[in-house]
């Protein structure tokens, strides 16, 4: 998705989706992407091209793994003004993050907590350990370092992981360290992939790390309505914090 879909004005919005690369085992793909994302983003933030961008800073938009990467980027990099996290994790997932001598280990996984639906799909919502307990606390992304303003868009029927819990814990951590309270918008009966308006609901598909089809959650009507509203909300958020004309680009079929 191009940032031209978000605004005809020269805002800078970095878009991140979930990770997929052509080779290497899944966990190694994740680890390499973490390093590439932070390094390439840091280079972009210091590039001459950014001088052409009007407004106070850079915006981030990420869904799923991309949302988690946006949290990491906002926490470790300077110059991030606004970030929209769609069903992202506040814990580092899938591989170790390395940046400038710092290391963030992945949150633990217990595959024994995988459930199977009557249709034979895996339900992995309970697989990840809590980043609030024991050694998994080290996987918690240090969002308290972020200078960004955050908007969390949450599907309350997300079956990939506990997105609402993660958004609330990020909010608690930010406020405990005197940061601005993030905006959290929750959508009932909405699954993991909150995409642009009129994208069809993805009920289940292959998960790269699990290695089998999983359910993503969501009911068709509620999920569709959530996608229309989320599109408006994220545009309003970026216009407010990145400058430019108010209003939104209407969703069209």
PDB file of C-alpha atoms in Angstrom:
ATOM      1  CA  UNK A   1       0.000   0.000   0.000  1.00  0.00           C
ATOM      2  CA  UNK A   2       1.474   3.328  -1.018  1.00  0.00           C
ATOM      3  CA  UNK A   3       1.480   6.311   1.301  1.00  0.00           C
ATOM      4  CA  UNK A   4      -0.203   8.150  -1.621  1.00  0.00           C
ATOM      5  CA  UNK A   5      -3.369   6.316  -0.604  1.00  0.00           C
ATOM      6  CA  UNK A   6      -3.204   8.070   2.745  1.00  0.00           C
ATOM      7  CA  UNK A   7      -2.665  11.611   1.575  1.00  0.00           C
ATOM      8  CA  UNK A   8      -1.978  13.601  -1.598  1.00  0.00           C
ATOM      9  CA  UNK A   9       0.232  15.898   0.482  1.00  0.00           C
ATOM     10  CA  UNK A  10       3.959  15.244   1.055  1.00  0.00           C
ATOM     11  CA  UNK A  11       3.691  13.604   4.448  1.00  0.00           C
ATOM     12  CA  UNK A  12       6.116  10.794   5.118  1.00  0.00           C
ATOM     13  CA  UNK A  13       4.441   7.598   6.273  1.00  0.00           C
ATOM     14  CA  UNK A  14       6.499   4.412   6.530  1.00  0.00           C
ATOM     15  CA  UNK A  15       4.383   1.309   5.973  1.00  0.00           C
ATOM     16  CA  UNK A  16       5.214  -2.085   7.468  1.00  0.00           C
ATOM     17  CA  UNK A  17       3.418  -5.377   6.947  1.00  0.00           C
ATOM     18  CA  UNK A  18       4.105  -8.809   8.416  1.00  0.00           C
ATOM     19  CA  UNK A  19       7.457 -10.383   7.542  1.00  0.00           C
ATOM     20  CA  UNK A  20       8.023 -12.735   4.624  1.00  0.00           C
ATOM     21  CA  UNK A  21      11.277 -13.339   2.828  1.00  0.00           C
ATOM     22  CA  UNK A  22      12.216 -15.786   0.131  1.00  0.00           C
ATOM     23  CA  UNK A  23      14.776 -17.944   1.923  1.00  0.00           C
ATOM     24  CA  UNK A  24      16.029 -19.131   5.304  1.00  0.00           C
ATOM     25  CA  UNK A  25      14.017 -20.662   8.138  1.00  0.00           C
ATOM     26  CA  UNK A  26      11.178 -18.552   9.475  1.00  0.00           C
ATOM     27  CA  UNK A  27      12.847 -17.548  12.726  1.00  0.00           C
ATOM     28  CA  UNK A  28      16.021 -16.467  10.917  1.00  0.00           C
ATOM     29  CA  UNK A  29      13.892 -14.516   8.433  1.00  0.00           C
ATOM     30  CA  UNK A  30      12.344 -12.680  11.366  1.00  0.00           C
ATOM     31  CA  UNK A  31      15.689 -11.904  13.002  1.00  0.00           C
ATOM     32  CA  UNK A  32      17.225 -10.610   9.786  1.00  0.00           C
ATOM     33  CA  UNK A  33      14.201  -8.465   9.033  1.00  0.00           C
ATOM     34  CA  UNK A  34      14.368  -6.829  12.472  1.00  0.00           C
ATOM     35  CA  UNK A  35      17.942  -5.770  11.805  1.00  0.00           C
ATOM     36  CA  UNK A  36      17.162  -4.668   8.245  1.00  0.00           C
ATOM     37  CA  UNK A  37      14.037  -2.709   9.264  1.00  0.00           C
ATOM     38  CA  UNK A  38      15.697  -0.670  11.990  1.00  0.00           C
ATOM     39  CA  UNK A  39      18.884  -0.079  10.010  1.00  0.00           C
ATOM     40  CA  UNK A  40      17.136   0.902   6.771  1.00  0.00           C
ATOM     41  CA  UNK A  41      14.634   3.064   8.637  1.00  0.00           C
ATOM     42  CA  UNK A  42      17.420   4.844  10.511  1.00  0.00           C
ATOM     43  CA  UNK A  43      19.128   5.552   7.190  1.00  0.00           C
ATOM     44  CA  UNK A  44      15.884   6.875   5.750  1.00  0.00           C
ATOM     45  CA  UNK A  45      15.298   9.194   8.707  1.00  0.00           C
ATOM     46  CA  UNK A  46      18.725  10.738   8.109  1.00  0.00           C
ATOM     47  CA  UNK A  47      18.429  10.942   4.325  1.00  0.00           C
ATOM     48  CA  UNK A  48      18.314  14.138   2.214  1.00  0.00           C
ATOM     49  CA  UNK A  49      14.980  13.010   0.751  1.00  0.00           C
ATOM     50  CA  UNK A  50      13.327  13.545   4.112  1.00  0.00           C
ATOM     51  CA  UNK A  51      14.074  17.253   3.902  1.00  0.00           C
ATOM     52  CA  UNK A  52      11.460  17.488   1.162  1.00  0.00           C
ATOM     53  CA  UNK A  53       8.764  16.282   3.538  1.00  0.00           C
ATOM     54  CA  UNK A  54       6.525  18.925   5.019  1.00  0.00           C
ATOM     55  CA  UNK A  55       5.365  18.603   8.584  1.00  0.00           C
ATOM     56  CA  UNK A  56       6.888  17.923  11.985  1.00  0.00           C
ATOM     57  CA  UNK A  57       8.144  14.385  11.451  1.00  0.00           C
ATOM     58  CA  UNK A  58       7.567  10.886  10.157  1.00  0.00           C
ATOM     59  CA  UNK A  59       4.532   8.667  10.634  1.00  0.00           C
ATOM     60  CA  UNK A  60       4.539   4.883  10.918  1.00  0.00           C
ATOM     61  CA  UNK A  61       1.754   2.493   9.977  1.00  0.00           C
ATOM     62  CA  UNK A  62       1.994  -1.236  10.616  1.00  0.00           C
ATOM     63  CA  UNK A  63      -0.289  -4.239  10.904  1.00  0.00           C
ATOM     64  CA  UNK A  64       0.445  -7.516  12.680  1.00  0.00           C
ATOM     65  CA  UNK A  65       4.214  -8.061  12.670  1.00  0.00           C
ATOM     66  CA  UNK A  66       4.515  -4.671  11.020  1.00  0.00           C
ATOM     67  CA  UNK A  67       2.735  -3.100  13.999  1.00  0.00           C
ATOM     68  CA  UNK A  68       5.251  -4.679  16.333  1.00  0.00           C
ATOM     69  CA  UNK A  69       8.101  -3.365  14.160  1.00  0.00           C
ATOM     70  CA  UNK A  70       6.556   0.118  14.288  1.00  0.00           C
ATOM     71  CA  UNK A  71       6.646  -0.025  18.080  1.00  0.00           C
ATOM     72  CA  UNK A  72      10.309  -1.068  17.963  1.00  0.00           C
ATOM     73  CA  UNK A  73      11.175   1.665  15.452  1.00  0.00           C
ATOM     74  CA  UNK A  74       9.422   4.349  17.501  1.00  0.00           C
ATOM     75  CA  UNK A  75      11.207   3.105  20.627  1.00  0.00           C
ATOM     76  CA  UNK A  76      14.749   2.923  19.207  1.00  0.00           C
ATOM     77  CA  UNK A  77      14.795   5.590  16.469  1.00  0.00           C
ATOM     78  CA  UNK A  78      14.513   9.365  16.601  1.00  0.00           C
ATOM     79  CA  UNK A  79      12.258  11.484  14.419  1.00  0.00           C
ATOM     80  CA  UNK A  80       9.077   9.397  14.683  1.00  0.00           C
ATOM     81  CA  UNK A  81       6.147  11.713  15.360  1.00  0.00           C
ATOM     82  CA  UNK A  82       3.084   9.488  14.997  1.00  0.00           C
ATOM     83  CA  UNK A  83       2.525   5.738  14.777  1.00  0.00           C
ATOM     84  CA  UNK A  84      -0.576   3.692  13.996  1.00  0.00           C
ATOM     85  CA  UNK A  85      -0.349   0.117  15.260  1.00  0.00           C
ATOM     86  CA  UNK A  86      -2.976  -2.283  13.926  1.00  0.00           C
ATOM     87  CA  UNK A  87      -3.212  -5.476  15.971  1.00  0.00           C
ATOM     88  CA  UNK A  88       0.468  -5.385  16.879  1.00  0.00           C
ATOM     89  CA  UNK A  89       2.343  -7.050  19.726  1.00  0.00           C
ATOM     90  CA  UNK A  90       4.106  -5.099  22.465  1.00  0.00           C
ATOM     91  CA  UNK A  91       6.451  -8.064  22.877  1.00  0.00           C
ATOM     92  CA  UNK A  92       9.207  -8.936  20.438  1.00  0.00           C
ATOM     93  CA  UNK A  93       8.061 -12.058  18.569  1.00  0.00           C
ATOM     94  CA  UNK A  94       9.829 -14.665  16.460  1.00  0.00           C
ATOM     95  CA  UNK A  95      13.489 -13.680  16.611  1.00  0.00           C
ATOM     96  CA  UNK A  96      16.033 -11.591  18.476  1.00  0.00           C
ATOM     97  CA  UNK A  97      16.155  -7.876  17.706  1.00  0.00           C
ATOM     98  CA  UNK A  98      19.626  -6.320  17.551  1.00  0.00           C
ATOM     99  CA  UNK A  99      20.225  -2.587  17.299  1.00  0.00           C
ATOM    100  CA  UNK A 100      23.354  -0.615  18.218  1.00  0.00           C
ATOM    101  CA  UNK A 101      24.563  -3.068  20.820  1.00  0.00           C
ATOM    102  CA  UNK A 102      21.138  -3.632  22.360  1.00  0.00           C
ATOM    103  CA  UNK A 103      19.351  -6.963  22.220  1.00  0.00           C
ATOM    104  CA  UNK A 104      15.673  -7.730  22.633  1.00  0.00           C
ATOM    105  CA  UNK A 105      14.971 -11.483  22.890  1.00  0.00           C
ATOM    106  CA  UNK A 106      11.756 -13.010  21.543  1.00  0.00           C
ATOM    107  CA  UNK A 107       8.889 -13.768  23.876  1.00  0.00           C
ATOM    108  CA  UNK A 108       8.538 -17.444  24.740  1.00  0.00           C
ATOM    109  CA  UNK A 109       6.189 -19.794  22.906  1.00  0.00           C
ATOM    110  CA  UNK A 110       4.301 -22.832  24.188  1.00  0.00           C
ATOM    111  CA  UNK A 111       2.958 -24.853  21.255  1.00  0.00           C
ATOM    112  CA  UNK A 112       1.056 -27.086  23.668  1.00  0.00           C
ATOM    113  CA  UNK A 113      -1.424 -24.235  23.986  1.00  0.00           C
ATOM    114  CA  UNK A 114      -2.433 -24.505  20.314  1.00  0.00           C
ATOM    115  CA  UNK A 115      -6.078 -25.467  19.952  1.00  0.00           C
ATOM    116  CA  UNK A 116      -7.729 -26.959  16.880  1.00  0.00           C
ATOM    117  CA  UNK A 117     -11.115 -25.823  15.590  1.00  0.00           C
ATOM    118  CA  UNK A 118     -13.823 -28.188  14.377  1.00  0.00           C
ATOM    119  CA  UNK A 119     -12.742 -27.316  10.826  1.00  0.00           C
ATOM    120  CA  UNK A 120      -9.179 -28.398  11.534  1.00  0.00           C
ATOM    121  CA  UNK A 121      -7.562 -24.969  11.749  1.00  0.00           C
ATOM    122  CA  UNK A 122      -5.093 -24.050  14.478  1.00  0.00           C
ATOM    123  CA  UNK A 123      -6.079 -21.414  17.041  1.00  0.00           C
ATOM    124  CA  UNK A 124      -2.850 -19.879  18.381  1.00  0.00           C
ATOM    125  CA  UNK A 125      -4.217 -16.979  20.429  1.00  0.00           C
ATOM    126  CA  UNK A 126      -2.832 -18.418  23.688  1.00  0.00           C
ATOM    127  CA  UNK A 127       0.530 -19.657  22.375  1.00  0.00           C
ATOM    128  CA  UNK A 128       2.735 -16.691  23.317  1.00  0.00           C
ATOM    129  CA  UNK A 129       3.876 -16.299  26.913  1.00  0.00           C
ATOM    130  CA  UNK A 130       2.984 -13.150  28.814  1.00  0.00           C
ATOM    131  CA  UNK A 131       5.664 -10.443  28.470  1.00  0.00           C
ATOM    132  CA  UNK A 132       4.831  -9.405  32.028  1.00  0.00           C
ATOM    133  CA  UNK A 133       6.134 -12.565  33.687  1.00  0.00           C
ATOM    134  CA  UNK A 134       9.536 -14.122  34.381  1.00  0.00           C
ATOM    135  CA  UNK A 135      12.282 -13.983  31.732  1.00  0.00           C
ATOM    136  CA  UNK A 136       9.748 -12.999  29.074  1.00  0.00           C
ATOM    137  CA  UNK A 137       9.695  -9.505  30.564  1.00  0.00           C
ATOM    138  CA  UNK A 138      12.909  -8.882  28.617  1.00  0.00           C
ATOM    139  CA  UNK A 139      10.945  -9.231  25.369  1.00  0.00           C
ATOM    140  CA  UNK A 140       8.749  -6.217  26.191  1.00  0.00           C
ATOM    141  CA  UNK A 141       9.505  -3.470  23.664  1.00  0.00           C
ATOM    142  CA  UNK A 142      10.726  -0.364  25.570  1.00  0.00           C
ATOM    143  CA  UNK A 143       7.905   1.874  24.377  1.00  0.00           C
ATOM    144  CA  UNK A 144       8.627   4.288  27.210  1.00  0.00           C
ATOM    145  CA  UNK A 145      11.577   5.561  25.136  1.00  0.00           C
ATOM    146  CA  UNK A 146       9.317   6.558  22.257  1.00  0.00           C
ATOM    147  CA  UNK A 147       8.684  10.221  21.567  1.00  0.00           C
ATOM    148  CA  UNK A 148       5.854   9.331  19.215  1.00  0.00           C
ATOM    149  CA  UNK A 149       2.117   9.680  19.662  1.00  0.00           C
ATOM    150  CA  UNK A 150       0.367   6.329  19.216  1.00  0.00           C
ATOM    151  CA  UNK A 151      -2.959   5.114  17.858  1.00  0.00           C
ATOM    152  CA  UNK A 152      -3.775   1.445  18.462  1.00  0.00           C
ATOM    153  CA  UNK A 153      -6.481  -0.116  16.289  1.00  0.00           C
ATOM    154  CA  UNK A 154      -7.606  -3.380  17.857  1.00  0.00           C
ATOM    155  CA  UNK A 155      -9.748  -6.271  16.679  1.00  0.00           C
ATOM    156  CA  UNK A 156     -11.352  -7.784  19.762  1.00  0.00           C
ATOM    157  CA  UNK A 157     -11.746 -11.149  18.023  1.00  0.00           C
ATOM    158  CA  UNK A 158      -8.088 -11.330  16.966  1.00  0.00           C
ATOM    159  CA  UNK A 159      -6.985 -14.983  17.133  1.00  0.00           C
ATOM    160  CA  UNK A 160      -3.371 -14.428  16.112  1.00  0.00           C
ATOM    161  CA  UNK A 161      -2.442 -12.991  19.503  1.00  0.00           C
ATOM    162  CA  UNK A 162      -3.916 -10.864  22.291  1.00  0.00           C
ATOM    163  CA  UNK A 163      -3.889  -7.480  20.582  1.00  0.00           C
ATOM    164  CA  UNK A 164      -6.195  -5.731  23.045  1.00  0.00           C
ATOM    165  CA  UNK A 165      -4.064  -6.888  25.984  1.00  0.00           C
ATOM    166  CA  UNK A 166      -0.904  -5.671  24.227  1.00  0.00           C
ATOM    167  CA  UNK A 167      -2.404  -2.261  23.446  1.00  0.00           C
ATOM    168  CA  UNK A 168      -3.521  -1.802  27.042  1.00  0.00           C
ATOM    169  CA  UNK A 169      -0.115  -2.848  28.417  1.00  0.00           C
ATOM    170  CA  UNK A 170       1.661  -0.453  26.066  1.00  0.00           C
ATOM    171  CA  UNK A 171      -0.657   2.292  27.295  1.00  0.00           C
ATOM    172  CA  UNK A 172       0.132   1.474  30.925  1.00  0.00           C
ATOM    173  CA  UNK A 173       3.882   1.474  30.288  1.00  0.00           C
ATOM    174  CA  UNK A 174       3.776   4.795  28.436  1.00  0.00           C
ATOM    175  CA  UNK A 175       1.730   6.520  31.118  1.00  0.00           C
ATOM    176  CA  UNK A 176       3.837   5.092  33.946  1.00  0.00           C
ATOM    177  CA  UNK A 177       6.841   6.850  32.396  1.00  0.00           C
ATOM    178  CA  UNK A 178       5.078  10.152  31.850  1.00  0.00           C
ATOM    179  CA  UNK A 179       4.477   9.725  28.143  1.00  0.00           C
ATOM    180  CA  UNK A 180       1.357  10.870  26.340  1.00  0.00           C
ATOM    181  CA  UNK A 181      -1.588   8.497  26.707  1.00  0.00           C
ATOM    182  CA  UNK A 182      -2.131   6.667  23.403  1.00  0.00           C
ATOM    183  CA  UNK A 183      -5.497   6.416  21.706  1.00  0.00           C
ATOM    184  CA  UNK A 184      -6.939   2.894  21.620  1.00  0.00           C
ATOM    185  CA  UNK A 185      -9.911   2.059  19.412  1.00  0.00           C
ATOM    186  CA  UNK A 186     -11.388  -1.432  19.817  1.00  0.00           C
ATOM    187  CA  UNK A 187     -13.632  -3.124  17.280  1.00  0.00           C
ATOM    188  CA  UNK A 188     -15.940  -5.955  18.455  1.00  0.00           C
ATOM    189  CA  UNK A 189     -16.150  -9.134  16.348  1.00  0.00           C
ATOM    190  CA  UNK A 190     -13.171  -7.928  14.317  1.00  0.00           C
ATOM    191  CA  UNK A 191     -10.249 -10.210  13.509  1.00  0.00           C
ATOM    192  CA  UNK A 192      -6.519  -9.839  13.033  1.00  0.00           C
ATOM    193  CA  UNK A 193      -6.205  -8.366   9.538  1.00  0.00           C
ATOM    194  CA  UNK A 194      -7.835  -4.940   9.635  1.00  0.00           C
ATOM    195  CA  UNK A 195      -7.055  -3.894   6.059  1.00  0.00           C
ATOM    196  CA  UNK A 196      -8.222  -1.025   3.804  1.00  0.00           C
ATOM    197  CA  UNK A 197     -11.999  -0.787   3.244  1.00  0.00           C
ATOM    198  CA  UNK A 198     -13.689  -3.498   1.195  1.00  0.00           C
ATOM    199  CA  UNK A 199     -10.848  -5.964   1.441  1.00  0.00           C
ATOM    200  CA  UNK A 200     -12.518  -9.346   2.098  1.00  0.00           C
ATOM    201  CA  UNK A 201     -12.263 -10.880   5.545  1.00  0.00           C
ATOM    202  CA  UNK A 202      -9.448 -13.409   5.732  1.00  0.00           C
ATOM    203  CA  UNK A 203     -10.849 -16.058   8.063  1.00  0.00           C
ATOM    204  CA  UNK A 204      -7.897 -18.454   7.898  1.00  0.00           C
ATOM    205  CA  UNK A 205      -4.624 -18.913   6.035  1.00  0.00           C
ATOM    206  CA  UNK A 206      -1.136 -20.361   6.319  1.00  0.00           C
ATOM    207  CA  UNK A 207       0.977 -18.892   9.137  1.00  0.00           C
ATOM    208  CA  UNK A 208       4.683 -18.768   8.225  1.00  0.00           C
ATOM    209  CA  UNK A 209       5.968 -19.457  11.740  1.00  0.00           C
ATOM    210  CA  UNK A 210       3.354 -22.038  12.737  1.00  0.00           C
ATOM    211  CA  UNK A 211       3.668 -23.902   9.455  1.00  0.00           C
ATOM    212  CA  UNK A 212      -0.055 -24.662   9.165  1.00  0.00           C
ATOM    213  CA  UNK A 213      -3.336 -22.808   8.507  1.00  0.00           C
ATOM    214  CA  UNK A 214      -4.640 -20.792  11.461  1.00  0.00           C
ATOM    215  CA  UNK A 215      -7.805 -18.816  12.135  1.00  0.00           C
ATOM    216  CA  UNK A 216      -7.520 -15.020  12.270  1.00  0.00           C
ATOM    217  CA  UNK A 217     -10.922 -14.234  13.789  1.00  0.00           C
ATOM    218  CA  UNK A 218     -13.658 -11.782  12.861  1.00  0.00           C
ATOM    219  CA  UNK A 219     -17.254 -11.805  11.647  1.00  0.00           C
ATOM    220  CA  UNK A 220     -17.823 -10.542   8.073  1.00  0.00           C
ATOM    221  CA  UNK A 221     -20.191  -7.628   8.710  1.00  0.00           C
ATOM    222  CA  UNK A 222     -18.520  -6.291  11.849  1.00  0.00           C
ATOM    223  CA  UNK A 223     -15.057  -6.721  10.345  1.00  0.00           C
ATOM    224  CA  UNK A 224     -16.044  -4.862   7.174  1.00  0.00           C
ATOM    225  CA  UNK A 225     -17.482  -1.963   9.172  1.00  0.00           C
ATOM    226  CA  UNK A 226     -14.322  -1.842  11.296  1.00  0.00           C
ATOM    227  CA  UNK A 227     -12.138  -1.539   8.194  1.00  0.00           C
ATOM    228  CA  UNK A 228     -14.138   1.447   6.943  1.00  0.00           C
ATOM    229  CA  UNK A 229     -13.918   3.202  10.307  1.00  0.00           C
ATOM    230  CA  UNK A 230     -10.227   2.362  10.846  1.00  0.00           C
ATOM    231  CA  UNK A 231      -9.406   3.931   7.463  1.00  0.00           C
ATOM    232  CA  UNK A 232     -11.009   7.198   8.602  1.00  0.00           C
ATOM    233  CA  UNK A 233      -9.429   7.071  12.047  1.00  0.00           C
ATOM    234  CA  UNK A 234      -5.856   6.570  10.879  1.00  0.00           C
ATOM    235  CA  UNK A 235      -6.127   9.375   8.318  1.00  0.00           C
ATOM    236  CA  UNK A 236      -7.512  11.763  10.924  1.00  0.00           C
ATOM    237  CA  UNK A 237      -4.710  10.770  13.292  1.00  0.00           C
ATOM    238  CA  UNK A 238      -1.967  11.402  10.733  1.00  0.00           C
ATOM    239  CA  UNK A 239      -3.472  14.722   9.630  1.00  0.00           C
ATOM    240  CA  UNK A 240      -3.574  15.845  13.256  1.00  0.00           C
ATOM    241  CA  UNK A 241      -0.017  14.881  14.164  1.00  0.00           C
ATOM    242  CA  UNK A 242       1.794  15.278  10.832  1.00  0.00           C
ATOM    243  CA  UNK A 243       0.090  18.449   9.645  1.00  0.00           C
ATOM    244  CA  UNK A 244      -1.674  19.072   6.361  1.00  0.00           C
ATOM    245  CA  UNK A 245      -5.275  19.676   5.461  1.00  0.00           C
ATOM    246  CA  UNK A 246      -7.934  18.166   7.654  1.00  0.00           C
ATOM    247  CA  UNK A 247     -10.344  15.609   6.309  1.00  0.00           C
ATOM    248  CA  UNK A 248     -10.051  12.120   4.916  1.00  0.00           C
ATOM    249  CA  UNK A 249      -9.880  10.426   1.555  1.00  0.00           C
ATOM    250  CA  UNK A 250     -13.203   8.576   1.256  1.00  0.00           C
ATOM    251  CA  UNK A 251     -13.159   4.821   0.824  1.00  0.00           C
ATOM    252  CA  UNK A 252     -14.392   3.664  -2.568  1.00  0.00           C
ATOM    253  CA  UNK A 253     -15.065   0.268  -4.086  1.00  0.00           C
TER     254      UNK A 253
END
